[in-house]
Amino acid sequence: MTEDVQKHSVHTLVFRSLKRTHDMFVSDHAKSVSMDDESFKLKMGVKLKADYGAVLHMPVLKEGKDRVSQLPGSLHGHQSYTQPGDVPDYLITGTHAYPSGPGVALTADTKIHRNPSEGGVHSMALALPPSQARQEASRTAAGVADIHRHAGGAERSHPPSTAVSLLEGGGTRNSSLMRKAPTMPKPQWHPPWKLFRVISGHLGWVRSIAVEPGNQWFVTGSADRTIKIWDLASGKLKLSLTGHISTVRGVAVSSRSPYLFSCGEDKQVKCWDLEYNKVIRHYHGHLSAVYDLDLHPTIDVLMTCSRDATARVWDIRTKANVHTLTGHTNTVATVRCQAAEPQVITGSHDSTIRLWDLIAGKTRATLTNHKKSVRTIVLHPRQYTFASGSADNIKQWMFPDGNFIQNLSGHNAIINTLAVNSDGVLVSGADNGTIHMWDWRTGYNFQRIHAAVQPGSLDSESGIFACMFDHSESRLITAEADKTIKVYKEDDTATEESHPINWKPEILKRKRF
């Protein structure tokens, strides 16, 4: 009996072969090719003639043997790199290699220029504090003696134990010696999230959320021009605040005072006193709709950003406009603050992110990698990193200079909001009502949610405008276009077996931009 061989398309077979090859060589990824001694000697010989031809007639320098004999025990076995019959000191005539300091005469001692030998450098490295020793070691360049040695002179090298004991004596081992081949990290397992509660009460799109520092209640701002305060545990309405005359686009609760701040498309920025539930301050200055606001964690200042292409820094108490941060060429959609530098980060519809110097009121860095509007930025609660969301993809960045880390691609929609918790779960919410959950470190998309709209709503009213973790990080609250607030929680019954990570190492290199 002959068995039928299952037929596959050429594409499938090619991909399997590619995958097999990838798995076979992934551990050798980015390893350097082993060096060929003969070609290396040839290369060093050419380099010697080309770069050092003028000084080849000079003898190789060596340090007095008395210096080597004083080295610690671990270095006694070390042979000097000098060749027999060399002149111990080389007399410099004409210009002095190291000019003497002001007022120091050239004596017989200072006239003789001694190059430090390898032994001298190592003894110095052992005497220096660790960090300085590492700097000195990395700063020692190859001299003529090294070139001589490599070009075919007697090969003399450290005993391996010497290098190791030396580096341990200096603190930590040199990273370049112990470099490992990069491996593709496996994502951490996170339990999936499930819908826990739907809260309705607003009469318009819910545009913004803030959770109070005590984790007892949270605030939402809506297109129905109201701000509502809800009990976090029960989801019951506690209070409605009216005063805005257009959509409320941003809310923030102060951790330093009993104040709530709100901003809206009516150009107004208001400060509410929650002991009296009244507006006590207005911050006037924006020339168009105010889209977002954030409070500085350590000083009493408020940041707002607007459709007038500026972000403004306000003194909470005096209502003074401390700085107007100009530079963006289109609507500034999002602003975030932190205690460390850079203290202010803005994202704009001009597709750039700017990191600001709060004291000077000037841009520190402009990040231009995004191709579409940047509508949201989130700061990692533990790491010195942040993420930005745009219609092209989500990008992760490193502070303080905004160095690019990686792209999180796959959420193909206009991303309105991002949230991250200290477990490394990044949540992105989009205009089409989809929520994607990502592992922060590896960028693995472990869950996708598309919750049904509230009964009576159109399917097109499915959209996420804001999302936020509460302070216990066990609840995720989303503000949606179907006029509801949805609360998600982790699935307690899920295990790694019931919801395994469906992860394969990427064969194609991640895109940079």
Coordinates of C-alpha atoms in Angstrom, one line a residue:
M1 CA 0.0 0.0 0.0
T2 CA 1.4 3.4 -0.9
E3 CA 0.3 6.3 1.3
D4 CA -0.8 9.6 -0.4
V5 CA 1.7 12.3 0.4
Q6 CA -0.1 15.5 1.5
K7 CA 0.4 18.2 -1.1
H8 CA 1.4 21.7 0.0
S9 CA 1.7 24.9 -2.0
V10 CA 5.2 26.1 -2.9
H11 CA 4.7 29.1 -0.6
T12 CA 4.1 26.8 2.4
L13 CA 7.1 24.6 1.6
V14 CA 9.4 27.6 1.1
F15 CA 8.2 29.2 4.4
R16 CA 8.7 25.9 6.3
S17 CA 12.2 25.6 4.9
L18 CA 12.9 29.2 5.9
K19 CA 11.5 28.6 9.4
R20 CA 13.6 25.4 9.8
T21 CA 16.8 27.3 8.7
H22 CA 15.9 30.2 11.0
D23 CA 15.5 27.8 14.0
M24 CA 18.8 26.1 13.2
F25 CA 20.8 29.3 13.1
V26 CA 18.9 31.6 15.5
S27 CA 21.5 30.9 18.3
D28 CA 24.3 32.1 16.0
H29 CA 22.4 35.2 15.0
A30 CA 24.8 38.2 15.0
K31 CA 27.8 36.2 16.0
S32 CA 31.0 37.4 14.4
V33 CA 32.8 35.2 11.8
S34 CA 35.8 33.5 13.3
M35 CA 39.1 35.2 12.4
D36 CA 41.6 33.7 9.8
D37 CA 45.1 34.0 11.3
E38 CA 46.9 34.3 7.9
S39 CA 44.7 37.0 6.5
F40 CA 44.8 38.9 9.8
K41 CA 48.6 38.8 9.8
L42 CA 48.6 40.0 6.2
K43 CA 46.2 42.8 7.1
M44 CA 48.3 43.9 10.1
G45 CA 51.5 43.8 7.9
V46 CA 49.9 46.1 5.4
K47 CA 48.6 48.4 8.2
L48 CA 52.0 48.5 9.7
K49 CA 53.7 49.6 6.5
A50 CA 51.0 52.1 5.5
D51 CA 50.3 53.7 8.9
Y52 CA 53.6 53.2 10.8
G53 CA 56.2 53.1 8.1
A54 CA 57.8 56.4 9.3
V55 CA 58.4 55.0 12.8
L56 CA 59.2 51.4 12.1
H57 CA 63.0 52.0 12.6
M58 CA 62.4 53.1 16.2
P59 CA 62.9 50.5 19.0
V60 CA 59.9 49.1 20.8
L61 CA 59.6 50.7 24.2
K62 CA 59.8 48.8 27.4
E63 CA 59.2 49.6 31.1
G64 CA 61.9 48.9 33.6
K65 CA 61.8 45.4 35.0
D66 CA 61.6 46.8 38.6
R67 CA 58.0 48.0 37.8
V68 CA 56.8 44.6 36.7
S69 CA 58.3 42.9 39.8
Q70 CA 56.1 45.1 42.0
L71 CA 52.8 43.8 40.4
P72 CA 50.4 41.9 42.6
G73 CA 50.6 38.1 42.7
S74 CA 47.9 37.5 40.1
L75 CA 50.1 39.1 37.5
H76 CA 53.5 37.5 38.3
G77 CA 53.1 35.0 35.5
H78 CA 52.5 37.8 32.9
Q79 CA 55.2 38.1 30.3
S80 CA 56.2 41.6 29.2
Y81 CA 55.3 42.4 25.6
T82 CA 58.8 43.8 24.8
Q83 CA 61.3 42.1 22.7
P84 CA 64.8 41.1 23.9
G85 CA 67.7 43.5 23.4
D86 CA 65.5 46.6 23.3
V87 CA 66.6 49.9 24.6
P88 CA 64.9 50.5 28.0
D89 CA 64.1 54.2 27.5
Y90 CA 63.7 56.2 24.4
L91 CA 65.2 59.7 24.5
I92 CA 62.9 62.3 22.9
T93 CA 64.7 65.1 21.1
G94 CA 63.0 68.3 19.8
T95 CA 59.4 68.7 21.0
H96 CA 58.5 66.9 24.1
A97 CA 55.8 64.3 23.9
Y98 CA 54.0 65.5 27.0
P99 CA 54.9 69.2 27.4
S100 CA 55.9 70.0 31.0
G101 CA 53.4 71.9 33.1
P102 CA 53.8 75.6 33.6
G103 CA 56.9 76.3 35.7
V104 CA 58.2 72.7 35.4
A105 CA 61.7 72.6 33.9
L106 CA 62.8 69.9 31.5
T107 CA 65.2 67.8 33.6
A108 CA 66.9 64.5 32.7
D109 CA 63.9 62.8 34.3
T110 CA 61.1 64.6 32.5
K111 CA 63.0 64.6 29.2
I112 CA 62.7 60.8 29.0
H113 CA 59.3 59.8 27.6
R114 CA 58.2 56.5 28.8
N115 CA 55.2 54.8 27.2
P116 CA 53.3 52.7 29.7
S117 CA 53.7 49.0 29.1
E118 CA 50.8 46.6 29.3
G119 CA 52.0 45.5 32.7
G120 CA 52.0 49.1 33.9
V121 CA 48.5 49.7 32.6
H122 CA 47.2 46.5 34.4
S123 CA 48.8 47.4 37.7
M124 CA 47.2 50.8 37.4
A125 CA 43.8 49.2 36.6
L126 CA 44.0 47.2 39.8
A127 CA 44.8 50.3 41.8
L128 CA 42.0 52.4 40.3
P129 CA 38.3 52.2 41.4
P130 CA 36.2 49.9 39.2
S131 CA 34.5 52.5 37.0
Q132 CA 37.7 54.4 36.4
A133 CA 39.6 51.2 35.7
R134 CA 37.1 50.2 33.0
Q135 CA 37.4 53.6 31.4
E136 CA 41.2 53.5 31.4
A137 CA 41.1 50.0 29.9
S138 CA 38.8 51.0 27.1
R139 CA 40.9 54.1 26.5
T140 CA 44.2 52.2 25.9
A141 CA 44.7 52.2 22.2
A142 CA 46.9 49.8 20.2
G143 CA 50.4 51.0 20.0
V144 CA 53.3 50.2 17.7
A145 CA 54.3 47.3 19.9
D146 CA 50.8 45.7 19.4
I147 CA 51.0 46.1 15.7
H148 CA 54.5 44.5 15.7
R149 CA 53.2 41.7 17.8
H150 CA 50.3 41.0 15.5
A151 CA 52.2 41.4 12.3
G152 CA 54.1 38.2 12.9
G153 CA 56.4 38.9 15.9
A154 CA 56.4 36.3 18.7
E155 CA 52.8 35.8 19.8
R156 CA 52.7 36.5 23.5
S157 CA 49.3 36.7 25.1
H158 CA 47.8 36.9 28.6
P159 CA 47.3 33.7 30.4
P160 CA 43.4 33.7 30.4
S161 CA 43.3 33.6 34.1
T162 CA 45.1 36.9 34.3
A163 CA 42.6 38.8 32.2
V164 CA 39.7 37.5 34.3
S165 CA 41.3 38.0 37.7
L166 CA 42.3 41.5 36.6
L167 CA 38.8 42.4 35.5
E168 CA 37.3 40.9 38.6
G169 CA 39.8 42.9 40.6
G170 CA 38.6 46.0 38.8
G171 CA 34.9 45.4 39.6
T172 CA 32.9 43.8 36.8
R173 CA 34.0 42.0 33.7
N174 CA 34.3 43.9 30.5
S175 CA 31.1 43.5 28.5
S176 CA 32.9 43.2 25.2
L177 CA 34.7 40.1 26.3
M178 CA 31.6 38.3 27.6
R179 CA 29.2 39.3 24.7
K180 CA 26.4 36.8 24.1
A181 CA 24.6 36.3 20.9
P182 CA 21.3 38.1 21.0
T183 CA 18.3 35.8 21.4
M184 CA 14.7 36.5 20.7
P185 CA 13.1 36.9 24.1
K186 CA 9.9 34.9 24.9
P187 CA 7.0 37.0 26.0
Q188 CA 5.9 36.9 29.6
W189 CA 2.5 35.2 30.1
H190 CA -0.4 37.5 31.1
P191 CA -3.9 36.4 31.9
P192 CA -6.5 37.5 29.4
W193 CA -8.9 40.3 30.3
K194 CA -12.7 40.0 30.2
L195 CA -15.6 42.5 30.3
F196 CA -16.8 42.9 33.9
R197 CA -19.2 45.8 33.9
V198 CA -20.9 48.3 31.6
I199 CA -21.8 51.7 33.1
S200 CA -24.2 53.9 31.2
G201 CA -25.4 57.4 32.2
H202 CA -23.7 59.8 29.8
L203 CA -25.8 61.2 26.9
G204 CA -22.9 61.7 24.6
W205 CA -19.5 60.2 23.6
V206 CA -17.4 59.6 26.7
R207 CA -14.1 61.3 25.9
S208 CA -11.9 61.1 29.0
I209 CA -11.2 59.3 32.3
A210 CA -9.3 59.9 35.5
V211 CA -9.1 57.8 38.7
E212 CA -8.7 59.5 42.0
P213 CA -5.5 58.8 44.1
G214 CA -7.4 56.9 46.8
N215 CA -8.9 54.5 44.2
Q216 CA -12.5 55.0 45.6
W217 CA -14.0 56.8 42.6
F218 CA -13.3 57.8 39.0
V219 CA -14.2 60.8 36.8
T220 CA -15.4 60.9 33.2
G221 CA -15.8 63.8 30.8
S222 CA -18.3 63.6 27.9
A223 CA -19.6 65.2 24.8
D224 CA -22.8 65.8 26.7
R225 CA -20.8 68.7 28.4
T226 CA -21.0 67.1 31.9
I227 CA -18.3 65.6 34.2
K228 CA -19.6 62.6 36.1
I229 CA -18.0 61.0 39.2
W230 CA -18.6 57.2 39.6
D231 CA -18.0 54.8 42.5
L232 CA -15.3 52.5 41.4
A233 CA -16.4 49.4 43.4
S234 CA -20.2 49.5 42.5
G235 CA -20.2 51.6 39.3
K236 CA -22.9 53.9 40.7
L237 CA -23.1 57.6 39.9
K238 CA -22.1 59.8 42.8
L239 CA -22.1 63.3 41.2
S240 CA -22.6 65.2 38.0
L241 CA -20.8 68.6 37.4
T242 CA -22.0 71.0 34.8
G243 CA -20.2 74.1 33.6
H244 CA -18.6 73.4 30.3
I245 CA -20.4 74.6 27.2
S246 CA -18.9 72.1 24.9
T247 CA -17.4 68.5 24.9
V248 CA -15.2 67.8 27.9
R249 CA -11.9 66.4 26.4
G250 CA -9.7 66.0 29.4
V251 CA -10.0 65.4 33.2
A252 CA -7.4 65.0 35.9
V253 CA -7.6 64.6 39.7
S254 CA -4.8 66.1 41.8
S255 CA -2.9 63.9 44.3
R256 CA -1.7 67.0 46.1
S257 CA -4.9 68.9 46.7
P258 CA -8.7 68.2 46.7
Y259 CA -9.0 69.6 43.1
L260 CA -10.3 68.2 39.8
F261 CA -9.2 69.8 36.6
S262 CA -11.1 69.7 33.3
C263 CA -10.7 71.1 29.8
G264 CA -12.9 71.1 26.8
E265 CA -13.6 72.2 23.2
D266 CA -15.0 75.5 24.6
K267 CA -11.3 76.6 25.1
Q268 CA -11.8 76.5 28.9
V269 CA -9.6 75.0 31.5
K270 CA -11.4 74.7 34.9
C271 CA -10.2 73.9 38.4
W272 CA -13.0 72.4 40.6
D273 CA -12.9 72.3 44.4
L274 CA -14.3 68.9 45.3
E275 CA -15.1 70.0 48.9
Y276 CA -17.7 72.5 47.5
N277 CA -18.2 70.9 44.0
K278 CA -17.7 74.4 42.4
V279 CA -15.3 75.9 39.9
I280 CA -12.8 78.0 41.8
R281 CA -10.3 78.9 39.0
H282 CA -10.3 79.4 35.2
Y283 CA -7.1 79.3 33.2
H284 CA -7.5 81.6 30.1
G285 CA -5.2 81.7 27.2
H286 CA -5.8 78.9 24.7
L287 CA -7.1 80.2 21.3
S288 CA -8.9 77.0 20.4
A289 CA -10.3 73.7 21.7
V290 CA -8.2 72.2 24.6
Y291 CA -7.7 68.5 23.9
D292 CA -5.8 67.2 26.9
L293 CA -4.3 68.1 30.3
D294 CA -2.0 66.6 32.8
L295 CA -0.7 67.5 36.3
H296 CA 2.9 67.6 37.3
P297 CA 3.5 64.9 40.0
T298 CA 5.8 67.0 42.3
I299 CA 5.1 70.7 41.7
D300 CA 1.9 72.7 41.5
V301 CA 1.7 73.2 37.7
L302 CA -0.8 72.1 35.1
M303 CA -0.1 71.3 31.5
T304 CA -2.7 71.7 28.8
C305 CA -2.5 71.2 25.0
S306 CA -4.8 72.5 22.3
R307 CA -5.9 72.8 18.7
D308 CA -4.0 76.1 18.6
A309 CA -0.8 74.0 18.2
T310 CA 0.6 75.0 21.6
A311 CA 0.9 73.4 25.0
R312 CA 0.7 75.7 28.0
V313 CA 2.2 75.5 31.5
W314 CA 0.0 77.0 34.2
D315 CA 0.7 77.9 37.8
I316 CA -2.3 76.2 39.6
R317 CA -2.5 78.7 42.4
T318 CA -1.9 82.1 40.6
K319 CA -3.5 81.0 37.3
A320 CA -0.4 82.5 35.5
N321 CA 0.6 81.1 32.1
V322 CA 4.2 80.2 33.0
H323 CA 5.2 79.0 29.5
T324 CA 3.6 78.6 26.1
L325 CA 5.4 75.7 24.5
T326 CA 5.4 76.5 20.8
G327 CA 6.9 74.4 18.0
H328 CA 4.3 72.0 16.8
T329 CA 2.7 72.9 13.5
N330 CA -0.7 71.3 14.1
T331 CA -3.1 70.4 16.9
V332 CA -1.3 69.1 20.0
A333 CA -3.4 66.1 20.9
T334 CA -1.8 64.7 24.0
V335 CA 0.5 65.9 26.9
R336 CA 2.2 64.0 29.7
C337 CA 4.2 65.0 32.7
Q338 CA 6.8 63.3 34.9
A339 CA 9.1 64.3 37.7
A340 CA 12.3 63.3 35.8
E341 CA 13.7 65.0 32.8
P342 CA 12.2 65.6 30.2
Q343 CA 9.3 66.7 32.4
V344 CA 6.8 67.4 29.6
I345 CA 6.1 65.2 26.5
T346 CA 3.6 66.2 23.8
G347 CA 2.3 64.4 20.8
S348 CA 0.7 66.2 17.8
H349 CA -1.3 65.8 14.6
D350 CA 1.9 67.1 12.8
S351 CA 3.1 63.4 13.5
T352 CA 5.9 64.5 15.8
I353 CA 6.6 64.0 19.5
R354 CA 8.4 66.7 21.4
L355 CA 10.3 66.4 24.7
W356 CA 10.4 69.7 26.5
D357 CA 12.7 71.4 29.0
L358 CA 10.2 72.7 31.5
I359 CA 12.5 75.3 33.1
A360 CA 13.5 76.9 29.8
G361 CA 10.2 76.3 28.1
K362 CA 12.1 75.0 25.0
T363 CA 12.2 71.7 23.0
R364 CA 14.8 69.2 24.1
A365 CA 14.2 66.8 21.3
T366 CA 11.8 66.2 18.4
L367 CA 10.9 62.6 17.4
T368 CA 9.8 62.4 13.8
N369 CA 9.5 58.6 13.3
H370 CA 5.7 58.5 13.1
K371 CA 4.1 59.1 9.7
K372 CA 0.6 59.8 11.0
S373 CA -0.9 61.9 13.8
V374 CA 0.2 61.0 17.4
R375 CA -2.9 61.0 19.4
T376 CA -1.7 59.4 22.6
I377 CA 1.4 59.0 24.8
V378 CA 1.7 56.8 27.9
L379 CA 4.6 56.7 30.4
H380 CA 5.7 53.3 31.9
P381 CA 5.1 53.4 35.7
R382 CA 8.4 51.7 36.5
Q383 CA 10.8 52.0 33.6
Y384 CA 12.3 55.2 32.2
T385 CA 10.5 54.6 28.9
F386 CA 7.3 55.6 27.1
A387 CA 5.0 54.6 24.2
S388 CA 3.2 56.6 21.6
G389 CA 0.2 55.6 19.5
S390 CA -0.6 56.6 15.9
A391 CA -2.5 55.1 13.0
D392 CA 0.8 53.7 11.5
N393 CA 1.9 51.8 14.7
I394 CA 2.7 52.0 18.3
K395 CA 6.3 52.9 19.1
Q396 CA 8.3 52.5 22.3
W397 CA 11.0 55.0 23.3
M398 CA 13.7 55.5 25.9
F399 CA 14.1 58.6 28.0
P400 CA 15.8 61.1 28.3
D401 CA 16.6 61.6 24.6
G402 CA 13.8 59.6 23.0
N403 CA 15.9 56.8 21.6
F404 CA 13.7 54.4 19.6
I405 CA 13.2 50.9 21.1
Q406 CA 10.7 49.0 18.9
N407 CA 7.5 49.1 16.9
L408 CA 4.3 47.3 18.0
S409 CA 2.5 46.7 14.7
G410 CA -0.8 45.0 14.0
H411 CA -3.4 47.4 15.5
N412 CA -4.4 48.7 12.1
A413 CA -6.7 51.5 13.2
I414 CA -6.6 55.1 14.5
I415 CA -5.2 54.6 18.0
N416 CA -6.8 57.1 20.4
T417 CA -5.5 55.9 23.7
L418 CA -2.8 53.8 25.4
A419 CA -2.5 52.6 29.0
V420 CA 0.2 50.5 30.7
N421 CA 0.5 48.8 34.1
S422 CA 3.5 47.8 36.1
D423 CA 3.1 44.1 35.1
G424 CA 4.0 45.2 31.5
V425 CA 0.6 45.0 30.0
L426 CA 0.1 47.7 27.4
V427 CA -3.4 48.4 26.2
S428 CA -4.2 50.2 23.0
G429 CA -7.8 51.4 22.2
A430 CA -8.8 52.4 18.7
D431 CA -11.4 54.4 16.8
N432 CA -13.1 51.2 15.5
G433 CA -13.8 49.9 19.0
T434 CA -11.0 47.3 19.1
I435 CA -8.7 46.9 22.1
H436 CA -5.3 45.2 21.8
M437 CA -3.3 43.9 24.7
W438 CA 0.5 43.8 24.4
D439 CA 3.4 42.5 26.4
W440 CA 5.5 45.6 26.9
R441 CA 8.9 44.0 26.8
T442 CA 8.6 41.9 23.6
G443 CA 5.7 43.7 21.8
Y444 CA 3.7 40.4 21.6
N445 CA 0.0 41.0 21.1
F446 CA -1.6 38.4 23.5
Q447 CA -5.2 39.5 23.3
R448 CA -7.7 41.3 21.1
I449 CA -11.1 42.5 22.3
H450 CA -14.0 44.0 20.4
A451 CA -16.9 44.5 22.8
A452 CA -20.4 44.8 21.5
V453 CA -22.0 48.2 21.5
Q454 CA -24.7 49.2 23.9
P455 CA -28.2 48.0 22.8
G456 CA -29.8 50.8 20.7
S457 CA -26.5 52.1 19.4
L458 CA -25.3 51.8 15.8
D459 CA -22.4 49.5 15.1
S460 CA -20.5 52.5 13.8
E461 CA -20.7 54.0 17.4
S462 CA -18.0 51.5 18.4
G463 CA -14.9 53.4 19.4
I464 CA -12.6 53.7 22.3
F465 CA -11.6 57.3 23.2
A466 CA -9.8 56.8 26.5
C467 CA -8.7 53.9 28.7
M468 CA -7.0 53.8 32.1
F469 CA -6.0 51.2 34.8
D470 CA -7.2 52.0 38.3
H471 CA -4.5 52.3 41.0
S472 CA -4.7 48.6 42.0
E473 CA -4.1 47.8 38.3
S474 CA -6.8 45.0 38.6
R475 CA -9.4 47.0 36.6
L476 CA -9.2 48.6 33.1
I477 CA -11.7 51.3 32.5
T478 CA -12.5 52.4 28.9
A479 CA -14.5 55.4 27.7
E480 CA -16.5 54.6 24.5
A481 CA -18.4 56.1 21.6
D482 CA -21.6 54.2 22.5
K483 CA -21.9 56.5 25.5
T484 CA -20.9 53.8 28.0
I485 CA -18.0 53.2 30.3
K486 CA -16.8 49.6 30.3
V487 CA -14.8 48.0 33.1
Y488 CA -12.5 45.0 32.4
K489 CA -10.8 42.7 34.8
E490 CA -8.3 39.8 34.5
D491 CA -9.7 36.3 34.0
D492 CA -8.9 34.6 37.4
T493 CA -9.6 31.1 35.9
A494 CA -7.1 31.4 33.1
T495 CA -3.8 29.5 33.3
E496 CA -0.8 29.2 31.0
E497 CA -2.3 25.8 29.9
S498 CA -5.8 27.1 29.1
H499 CA -4.5 30.2 27.3
P500 CA -1.0 29.3 26.0
I501 CA 1.2 31.9 24.3
N502 CA 1.0 31.4 20.6
W503 CA 4.3 32.9 19.8
K504 CA 6.9 32.3 17.1
P505 CA 10.1 34.2 16.7
E506 CA 9.8 36.7 13.9
I507 CA 11.9 35.9 10.9
L508 CA 11.8 39.3 9.3
K509 CA 13.6 42.1 11.0
R510 CA 11.5 44.6 12.8
K511 CA 10.9 47.9 10.8
R512 CA 12.7 50.9 12.2
F513 CA 10.2 53.6 11.3

